[in-house]
């Protein structure tokens, strides 16, 4: 069961999280506020962002990535995949039932 690590502007994060769940790309999304520092177009940028942890399935992974790439406001969104070595079996079953 993979978890997607996604960063987004705070103003866009809630809608992105809501749509990931309502459109069944993810069973659950946790959103945490953060302060990011990164290089873009040769400048150092400091932004208030949100980190989204989206719980999904192997079968839904490619659709989740395609959705985020299409709907994210950044030209190059941060999308990383974490593959868990352990997931509580009941939680894993719930995720599988919640994602198409």
Coordinates of C-alpha atoms in Angstrom, one line a residue:
X1 CA 0.0 0.0 0.0
X2 CA 1.7 3.2 -1.1
X3 CA 1.4 6.6 0.5
X4 CA 1.9 9.7 -1.8
X5 CA 3.8 12.6 -0.3
X6 CA 2.6 15.7 -2.1
X7 CA 3.4 19.4 -1.4
X8 CA 1.0 22.2 -2.4
X9 CA 0.3 25.8 -1.7
X10 CA -1.8 26.1 1.4
X11 CA -4.6 27.9 -0.5
X12 CA -4.9 24.9 -2.9
X13 CA -4.1 22.0 -0.6
X14 CA -7.6 21.5 0.9
X15 CA -9.3 21.3 -2.5
X16 CA -6.7 19.0 -3.8
X17 CA -7.1 16.7 -0.8
X18 CA -10.9 16.7 -1.0
X19 CA -10.8 15.8 -4.7
X20 CA -8.3 13.0 -4.2
X21 CA -10.7 11.4 -1.8
X22 CA -14.1 12.3 -3.4
X23 CA -12.8 11.1 -6.8
X24 CA -11.4 7.9 -5.1
X25 CA -7.7 8.3 -5.9
X26 CA -7.0 8.1 -2.2
X27 CA -8.9 6.7 0.8
X28 CA -7.5 9.3 3.2
X29 CA -5.4 12.4 3.0
X30 CA -3.6 14.0 5.9
X31 CA -2.7 17.7 5.5
X32 CA 0.1 19.3 7.5
X33 CA 1.2 23.0 7.2
X34 CA 4.9 23.5 6.5
X35 CA 7.4 26.2 5.5
X36 CA 9.4 25.2 2.4
X37 CA 12.6 26.5 1.1
X38 CA 13.6 25.6 -2.5
X39 CA 15.4 26.8 -5.6
X40 CA 13.2 27.7 -8.6
X41 CA 14.4 29.6 -11.7
X42 CA 17.7 30.2 -10.0
X43 CA 16.1 32.0 -7.0
X44 CA 15.8 30.7 -3.5
X45 CA 12.0 30.7 -2.7
X46 CA 10.4 30.4 0.8
X47 CA 6.7 29.5 0.7
X48 CA 4.0 28.5 3.1
X49 CA 2.8 25.1 1.9
X50 CA 1.0 22.0 3.0
X51 CA 2.2 18.5 2.9
X52 CA -0.4 16.0 1.8
X53 CA 0.0 12.3 2.7
X54 CA -2.5 10.4 0.5
X55 CA -3.1 6.7 1.2
X56 CA -3.8 4.8 -2.0
X57 CA -3.3 1.4 -3.6
X58 CA -0.8 0.0 -6.1
X59 CA -3.6 -0.2 -8.7
X60 CA -4.6 3.4 -8.2
X61 CA -1.1 4.9 -8.1
X62 CA -0.8 5.9 -11.7
X63 CA -4.2 7.5 -11.8
X64 CA -3.4 9.5 -8.6
X65 CA -0.1 10.8 -10.1
X66 CA -1.9 11.7 -13.4
X67 CA -4.6 13.6 -11.4
X68 CA -2.1 15.5 -9.3
X69 CA 0.0 16.4 -12.3
X70 CA -3.1 17.7 -14.1
X71 CA -4.7 19.6 -11.2
X72 CA -1.8 20.9 -9.2
X73 CA -1.0 24.6 -9.6
X74 CA 2.8 24.0 -9.9
X75 CA 4.6 23.3 -13.1
X76 CA 6.5 20.6 -11.4
X77 CA 4.6 19.2 -8.4
X78 CA 6.4 17.2 -5.7
X79 CA 4.9 13.7 -5.8
X80 CA 6.9 11.0 -4.0
X81 CA 5.9 7.4 -3.3
X82 CA 6.5 5.8 0.1
X83 CA 6.0 2.0 0.2
X84 CA 5.2 0.9 3.7
X85 CA 6.8 -2.2 5.1
X86 CA 3.9 -2.7 7.6
X87 CA 0.3 -1.6 7.5
X88 CA -2.3 -2.7 10.0
X89 CA -4.4 -5.3 8.1
X90 CA -7.8 -3.7 8.8
X91 CA -6.5 -0.3 7.7
X92 CA -5.1 -1.8 4.5
X93 CA -8.4 -3.5 3.8
X94 CA -10.3 -0.2 4.3
X95 CA -8.0 1.7 1.9
X96 CA -8.5 -1.0 -0.7
X97 CA -12.3 -0.7 -0.4
X98 CA -12.2 3.1 -0.5
X99 CA -10.1 3.6 -3.6
X100 CA -11.0 2.7 -7.2

